[in-house]
Amino acid sequence: MRSLILAILSSTALAVGDEPKPGPDGKYTISTPSIKAQFIPYGATLTNLFVKDKSGDDVDVVLGYDVLDYYPKDPGHPVYNSIPGRYVNRIGHGHYTLDNVTYTTELNDGNNTLHSGTNNWSYRTWNVTDLSDTSITFSILDTSNSSLGMLGRVEASVTYSVAKNTWKIHMKANASDRKTPLMLTQHTYFNLDAYRDPSTDKIWDHTLHLPYSARYLEADQGALPTGKILTAAEGSINDFASAPNLALGHARDQAGFSGNCGADGACEGYNGYWLIDKAPKNATVATLASAFSGIRADLRTDQAGLVVYSCNWFDGTAALKRTQGLRDRHTVGRSSCVAIEAQDWVDGINHPEWNRTEAQITGPGKNYTWESSWTFGTL
């Protein structure tokens, strides 16, 4: 009955004071016997995700903070497990052209725009518009030019739900008054060991399989696609398609691994985009796993590809949660987590040769949707 009442209320804007309230810990919790997910309205952020390891124990497999007030205060703003927007990842050189008009966007990542700038949706407090024991919906109204160069009004929502051992994410949005770029993702950082492997805090022993992603976008030193589409040779640095048990660090000893994600050699590992080619509907397009915890995570998505970022820029200053780490391990170190972000082609609005305009430009009369799910099991 509670969920039904909230669903009716959420069909229009909820009055102040009618919003569902969080628990005593300040978080909204949804759960099944196999999975528990917790959220806050800031950024529509996932703060904790507990799944079962090979011993049947609950493990919190995503990064975050114990102090909820620190999410908006962290000067580094790593976009922890939230929804950036309205156009995620990079816009090359801070501009794009739509209907023969060129628009300027905020430069907040070297010469590029990242996630639409420093007022993107991961910096906003969303409204909670529906809540049940297994589902929560956050909504946002993005006014015109609230992020520089992002014109027109956009209304959007994300619904997180759990069923058995699966976490599902569904987003929808519409632009009611004019055409605008729109491309979303869910930006979660994983460490399936919760930093409890005494031998390492690095992510390199996790395995990653991308069975439909032999092709990837070549990127420059600023992680911006050049326009070229490459195919990873078997065993090469960017190969995660040829075998199901390739370690994330399988190419650590190869020349070019340091610098593979740019920054003139300073970025080791991964910060790139892999295309998903000819995947059957509902196929698993990515599998992340760890032998230490025994946890396996399978991604399904309706998106055209995914970003893999291996956390190069974490410098050991961000704290782990109380649910993670060891007695002598309290911070997030370099290359100790991985973000796997399902989305459309990076900077596609600036590459008409890719034919991604239909997917990345929305406007009146057109509805944008995005769906992904993570199913957790054991090896």
Coordinates of C-alpha atoms in Angstrom, one line a residue:
M1 CA 0.0 0.0 0.0
R2 CA 2.8 2.4 0.9
S3 CA 4.5 1.9 -2.5
L4 CA 1.1 2.4 -4.3
I5 CA 0.5 5.7 -2.5
L6 CA 4.0 6.9 -3.3
A7 CA 3.6 5.9 -7.0
I8 CA 0.4 7.9 -7.3
L9 CA 2.0 10.9 -5.6
S10 CA 5.1 10.7 -7.8
S11 CA 3.0 11.1 -11.0
T12 CA 3.2 14.8 -10.1
A13 CA 5.7 16.8 -8.0
L14 CA 5.5 15.8 -4.4
A15 CA 4.8 18.6 -1.9
V16 CA 7.5 19.6 0.5
G17 CA 7.3 17.3 3.5
D18 CA 5.7 14.4 1.5
E19 CA 9.0 12.9 0.3
P20 CA 9.9 9.4 1.6
K21 CA 12.2 9.7 4.6
P22 CA 15.6 7.9 4.9
G23 CA 16.5 5.5 7.7
P24 CA 18.2 6.6 10.9
D25 CA 21.6 6.3 9.2
G26 CA 20.5 8.9 6.6
K27 CA 20.3 6.3 3.8
Y28 CA 17.5 4.8 1.8
T29 CA 17.8 1.0 1.8
I30 CA 16.3 -1.6 -0.6
S31 CA 17.1 -5.2 -0.2
T32 CA 16.4 -8.9 -0.8
P33 CA 18.0 -11.8 1.1
S34 CA 20.9 -11.8 -1.3
I35 CA 21.6 -8.1 -1.9
K36 CA 21.3 -4.8 -0.1
A37 CA 21.7 -1.4 -1.7
Q38 CA 21.7 2.0 0.1
F39 CA 21.4 5.4 -1.4
I40 CA 21.3 9.2 -0.8
P41 CA 19.6 11.9 -2.9
Y42 CA 22.9 13.8 -3.5
G43 CA 23.8 12.7 -7.1
A44 CA 21.2 9.9 -6.8
T45 CA 24.2 8.1 -5.2
L46 CA 24.6 4.5 -4.3
T47 CA 26.6 4.5 -1.0
N48 CA 26.8 0.8 -0.2
L49 CA 26.1 -2.4 -2.1
F50 CA 26.3 -5.6 0.0
V51 CA 26.4 -9.0 -1.9
K52 CA 27.4 -12.5 -0.8
D53 CA 31.0 -13.8 -1.1
K54 CA 32.1 -17.4 -1.5
S55 CA 31.6 -18.0 2.2
G56 CA 28.1 -16.5 2.2
D57 CA 29.2 -13.4 4.0
D58 CA 28.0 -9.9 3.1
V59 CA 30.7 -7.8 1.3
D60 CA 30.3 -4.1 0.5
V61 CA 31.7 -4.0 -3.0
V62 CA 31.5 -0.3 -3.9
L63 CA 33.5 2.7 -2.8
G64 CA 32.0 5.6 -0.8
Y65 CA 32.1 7.5 2.4
D66 CA 30.9 6.8 5.9
V67 CA 30.3 10.5 6.5
L68 CA 27.4 11.3 4.1
D69 CA 27.9 15.1 4.4
Y70 CA 31.3 14.6 2.8
Y71 CA 29.9 13.6 -0.6
P72 CA 29.2 17.2 -1.6
K73 CA 32.3 18.5 0.1
D74 CA 35.0 16.3 -1.4
P75 CA 37.1 18.7 -3.6
G76 CA 38.1 15.8 -5.8
H77 CA 34.5 14.8 -6.5
P78 CA 35.2 11.4 -8.0
V79 CA 31.6 10.9 -9.0
Y80 CA 31.1 8.1 -6.5
N81 CA 28.4 5.7 -7.7
S82 CA 26.1 8.5 -8.9
I83 CA 24.4 9.8 -12.1
P84 CA 26.4 12.5 -14.0
G85 CA 24.7 14.3 -16.8
R86 CA 23.2 15.7 -18.9
Y87 CA 26.0 14.5 -21.2
V88 CA 28.5 12.1 -19.6
N89 CA 32.2 11.7 -20.2
R90 CA 34.1 14.1 -22.5
I91 CA 33.0 16.8 -24.9
G92 CA 36.1 17.5 -27.0
H93 CA 37.6 21.0 -26.6
G94 CA 34.6 22.3 -24.8
H95 CA 32.2 22.7 -27.8
Y96 CA 29.7 21.0 -30.0
T97 CA 27.6 21.9 -33.0
L98 CA 23.8 21.3 -33.2
D99 CA 21.8 22.4 -36.2
N100 CA 24.7 24.6 -37.5
V101 CA 25.0 26.5 -34.2
T102 CA 28.2 25.9 -32.1
Y103 CA 27.8 25.8 -28.3
T104 CA 30.5 26.3 -25.7
T105 CA 30.8 24.1 -22.6
E106 CA 32.8 24.4 -19.4
L107 CA 36.4 23.2 -19.6
N108 CA 36.9 21.2 -16.4
D109 CA 39.2 18.4 -17.6
G110 CA 42.2 20.0 -19.3
N111 CA 41.0 21.1 -22.7
N112 CA 37.8 19.1 -22.5
T113 CA 34.5 19.1 -20.7
L114 CA 33.9 16.2 -18.4
H115 CA 30.3 15.1 -17.5
S116 CA 29.0 18.5 -18.6
G117 CA 31.1 20.5 -16.1
T118 CA 31.2 21.3 -12.4
N119 CA 27.4 21.6 -12.0
N120 CA 26.5 18.3 -13.6
W121 CA 23.9 16.0 -12.1
S122 CA 26.3 14.3 -9.8
Y123 CA 26.6 17.6 -7.9
R124 CA 22.8 18.0 -7.5
T125 CA 20.4 16.8 -4.8
W126 CA 17.7 14.7 -6.5
N127 CA 14.1 14.2 -5.3
V128 CA 13.0 10.9 -4.0
T129 CA 9.7 10.3 -5.7
D130 CA 9.0 6.6 -5.0
L131 CA 10.1 4.0 -2.5
S132 CA 9.4 0.4 -1.6
D133 CA 11.3 -2.4 0.1
T134 CA 12.9 -3.3 -3.3
S135 CA 12.9 -0.1 -5.3
I136 CA 13.6 3.6 -5.2
T137 CA 13.2 6.4 -7.7
F138 CA 15.1 9.7 -7.9
S139 CA 14.0 12.5 -10.1
I140 CA 15.6 15.8 -11.3
L141 CA 14.6 18.9 -13.2
D142 CA 17.6 20.3 -15.1
T143 CA 16.9 23.9 -16.2
S144 CA 18.3 25.4 -19.4
N145 CA 22.0 26.3 -19.2
S146 CA 22.4 25.2 -15.6
S147 CA 25.5 23.5 -17.0
L148 CA 27.2 25.9 -19.5
G149 CA 26.1 25.2 -23.1
M150 CA 23.4 22.6 -22.1
L151 CA 20.3 24.5 -23.3
G152 CA 16.7 23.5 -22.8
R153 CA 14.7 22.0 -20.0
V154 CA 15.3 18.3 -19.2
E155 CA 13.3 16.2 -16.7
A156 CA 14.9 12.8 -15.7
S157 CA 14.6 10.0 -13.3
V158 CA 16.5 6.9 -12.2
T159 CA 14.9 3.9 -10.7
Y160 CA 17.1 1.5 -8.7
S161 CA 15.6 -1.9 -7.9
V162 CA 16.7 -5.3 -6.5
A163 CA 15.4 -8.7 -7.3
K164 CA 17.0 -11.9 -6.0
N165 CA 20.7 -11.3 -6.6
T166 CA 20.4 -8.6 -9.2
W167 CA 20.7 -4.8 -9.0
K168 CA 18.8 -3.0 -11.8
I169 CA 19.0 0.6 -13.0
H170 CA 16.5 2.2 -15.3
M171 CA 16.7 5.8 -16.4
K172 CA 14.4 7.9 -18.5
A173 CA 14.5 11.6 -19.6
N174 CA 12.8 14.0 -21.9
A175 CA 13.6 17.5 -23.2
S176 CA 10.3 19.3 -23.6
D177 CA 11.3 22.6 -25.3
R178 CA 14.3 22.1 -27.6
K179 CA 17.0 19.8 -28.9
T180 CA 19.9 19.1 -26.5
P181 CA 22.7 16.6 -26.0
L182 CA 21.7 13.8 -23.6
M183 CA 23.8 10.8 -22.7
L184 CA 23.7 9.2 -19.3
T185 CA 25.5 6.5 -17.2
Q186 CA 25.7 5.0 -13.8
H187 CA 29.2 5.7 -12.5
T188 CA 29.9 3.0 -9.9
Y189 CA 33.4 2.1 -8.6
F190 CA 34.0 -1.6 -7.6
N191 CA 36.4 -3.5 -5.6
L192 CA 34.9 -7.0 -5.2
D193 CA 37.3 -7.7 -2.3
A194 CA 36.3 -4.7 -0.3
Y195 CA 40.0 -4.0 0.1
R196 CA 40.4 -7.1 2.4
D197 CA 42.9 -9.1 0.3
P198 CA 46.0 -9.0 2.5
S199 CA 48.3 -9.5 -0.5
T200 CA 47.2 -6.4 -2.5
D201 CA 44.8 -3.5 -2.6
K202 CA 45.2 -3.2 -6.4
I203 CA 42.5 -4.1 -8.9
W204 CA 44.9 -6.1 -11.2
D205 CA 44.0 -9.5 -9.8
H206 CA 40.3 -9.0 -10.6
T207 CA 39.4 -10.6 -14.0
L208 CA 37.4 -8.8 -16.7
H209 CA 35.7 -10.4 -19.7
L210 CA 34.1 -8.3 -22.4
P211 CA 33.0 -11.0 -24.9
Y212 CA 31.5 -8.6 -27.5
S213 CA 34.1 -5.8 -27.2
A214 CA 37.2 -6.5 -29.3
R215 CA 36.9 -3.0 -30.7
Y216 CA 37.6 0.2 -28.9
L217 CA 38.0 3.9 -29.5
E218 CA 41.6 5.2 -29.8
A219 CA 42.1 8.1 -27.4
D220 CA 44.6 10.9 -27.1
Q221 CA 46.6 11.9 -24.1
G222 CA 43.5 13.6 -22.5
A223 CA 41.4 10.4 -22.9
L224 CA 39.5 12.0 -25.7
P225 CA 38.6 9.8 -28.7
T226 CA 40.6 10.7 -31.8
G227 CA 37.9 9.3 -34.1
K228 CA 39.7 6.0 -35.0
I229 CA 38.2 2.7 -34.1
L230 CA 40.8 0.0 -33.3
T231 CA 40.6 -3.8 -32.7
A232 CA 42.6 -5.3 -29.8
A233 CA 44.9 -8.1 -30.8
E234 CA 44.7 -11.2 -28.7
G235 CA 46.8 -10.8 -25.5
S236 CA 47.3 -7.1 -26.1
I237 CA 46.8 -4.4 -23.5
N238 CA 43.2 -3.6 -24.5
D239 CA 42.1 -7.2 -25.1
F240 CA 39.4 -8.4 -22.7
A241 CA 37.4 -10.2 -25.4
S242 CA 39.6 -13.2 -26.3
A243 CA 39.4 -15.2 -23.1
P244 CA 37.0 -15.3 -20.1
N245 CA 39.6 -15.1 -17.3
L246 CA 42.0 -12.3 -18.3
A247 CA 43.2 -10.4 -15.3
L248 CA 42.7 -6.6 -15.4
G249 CA 46.5 -6.5 -15.0
H250 CA 47.3 -9.2 -17.6
A251 CA 49.3 -6.7 -19.6
R252 CA 51.1 -4.9 -16.7
D253 CA 54.5 -6.0 -18.0
Q254 CA 53.9 -4.9 -21.5
A255 CA 55.4 -1.7 -22.9
G256 CA 52.7 0.9 -23.0
F257 CA 50.7 -0.2 -20.0
S258 CA 52.0 2.9 -18.2
G259 CA 50.5 5.5 -20.3
N260 CA 47.8 3.4 -21.9
C261 CA 45.2 5.8 -20.6
G262 CA 47.2 8.9 -21.5
A263 CA 48.5 11.8 -19.5
D264 CA 51.8 11.6 -21.3
G265 CA 52.6 8.3 -19.5
A266 CA 51.3 9.2 -16.1
C267 CA 48.0 7.2 -16.4
E268 CA 48.6 3.4 -16.1
G269 CA 45.9 0.9 -17.1
Y270 CA 42.6 2.0 -18.4
N271 CA 40.3 5.0 -19.0
G272 CA 38.8 4.1 -22.4
Y273 CA 35.7 3.1 -24.3
W274 CA 34.9 -0.4 -25.7
L275 CA 32.2 -0.9 -28.3
I276 CA 29.7 -3.7 -27.7
D277 CA 29.3 -5.4 -31.1
K278 CA 26.4 -7.8 -32.0
A279 CA 25.5 -8.8 -28.5
P280 CA 22.2 -10.8 -28.3
K281 CA 19.5 -9.1 -26.3
N282 CA 19.9 -9.6 -22.6
A283 CA 23.4 -11.0 -23.1
T284 CA 26.1 -10.6 -20.4
V285 CA 28.4 -8.0 -21.9
A286 CA 30.9 -7.7 -19.1
T287 CA 31.9 -10.0 -16.2
L288 CA 34.1 -8.7 -13.4
A289 CA 35.2 -11.3 -10.9
S290 CA 37.7 -11.9 -8.0
A291 CA 39.1 -15.2 -6.9
F292 CA 39.9 -13.8 -3.4
S293 CA 36.3 -13.0 -2.5
G294 CA 34.8 -15.4 -5.1
I295 CA 32.4 -12.7 -6.2
R296 CA 31.3 -12.5 -9.8
A297 CA 29.4 -9.6 -11.3
D298 CA 27.6 -9.8 -14.7
L299 CA 26.6 -6.7 -16.5
R300 CA 23.7 -6.5 -19.0
T301 CA 22.8 -3.3 -20.7
D302 CA 21.0 -1.8 -23.7
Q303 CA 23.9 0.7 -24.3
A304 CA 26.3 0.7 -27.2
G305 CA 29.5 0.3 -25.2
L306 CA 31.2 0.9 -21.9
V307 CA 34.0 2.9 -20.3
V308 CA 36.5 1.0 -18.1
Y309 CA 38.5 3.2 -15.7
S310 CA 41.0 1.6 -13.4
C311 CA 41.2 4.4 -10.8
N312 CA 44.7 5.7 -11.7
W313 CA 44.1 9.2 -10.2
F314 CA 43.2 8.0 -6.7
D315 CA 46.2 9.0 -4.5
G316 CA 45.6 7.4 -1.1
T317 CA 43.9 10.4 0.5
A318 CA 40.3 9.2 0.2
A319 CA 39.1 7.1 3.1
L320 CA 37.6 3.7 2.9
K321 CA 34.3 2.9 4.6
R322 CA 34.2 1.0 7.9
T323 CA 32.8 -1.9 5.9
Q324 CA 36.0 -2.1 3.9
G325 CA 39.8 -2.5 4.4
L326 CA 42.1 -4.1 6.9
R327 CA 43.6 -2.9 10.2
D328 CA 46.4 -1.2 8.3
R329 CA 44.5 -0.3 5.2
H330 CA 42.2 2.7 5.4
T331 CA 42.4 4.6 2.1
V332 CA 41.8 4.2 -1.7
G333 CA 45.1 3.9 -3.4
R334 CA 46.1 4.2 -7.0
S335 CA 44.7 1.5 -9.3
S336 CA 42.7 -0.1 -6.5
C337 CA 39.2 0.0 -8.0
V338 CA 37.5 -0.1 -11.4
A339 CA 34.5 1.8 -12.8
I340 CA 32.6 0.1 -15.6
E341 CA 30.2 2.6 -17.1
A342 CA 27.6 1.6 -19.8
Q343 CA 26.9 4.4 -22.1
D344 CA 26.9 5.6 -25.8
W345 CA 30.1 6.5 -27.7
V346 CA 32.3 9.1 -26.0
D347 CA 32.1 12.5 -27.6
G348 CA 29.8 11.1 -30.3
I349 CA 28.2 14.6 -30.8
N350 CA 31.5 15.7 -32.2
H351 CA 32.0 12.7 -34.6
P352 CA 29.2 12.7 -37.2
E353 CA 31.1 9.9 -39.0
W354 CA 30.0 7.6 -36.2
N355 CA 26.3 8.2 -36.8
R356 CA 25.5 8.5 -33.1
T357 CA 23.5 11.7 -33.3
E358 CA 20.2 9.9 -33.1
A359 CA 21.2 8.3 -29.8
Q360 CA 22.8 11.4 -28.3
I361 CA 20.6 14.3 -29.2
T362 CA 17.1 14.4 -27.8
G363 CA 14.2 16.9 -28.0
P364 CA 10.5 17.4 -27.9
G365 CA 8.5 14.3 -28.7
K366 CA 11.4 12.0 -28.1
N367 CA 11.9 9.9 -24.9
Y368 CA 15.4 8.9 -23.7
T369 CA 15.8 5.6 -21.9
W370 CA 18.8 3.7 -20.4
E371 CA 18.8 0.3 -18.8
S372 CA 21.5 -1.9 -17.1
S373 CA 21.7 -4.5 -14.5
W374 CA 24.4 -6.2 -12.4
T375 CA 23.8 -9.8 -11.3
F376 CA 26.0 -11.1 -8.5
G377 CA 27.1 -14.7 -7.9
T378 CA 30.1 -16.7 -6.9
L379 CA 32.9 -18.4 -8.9

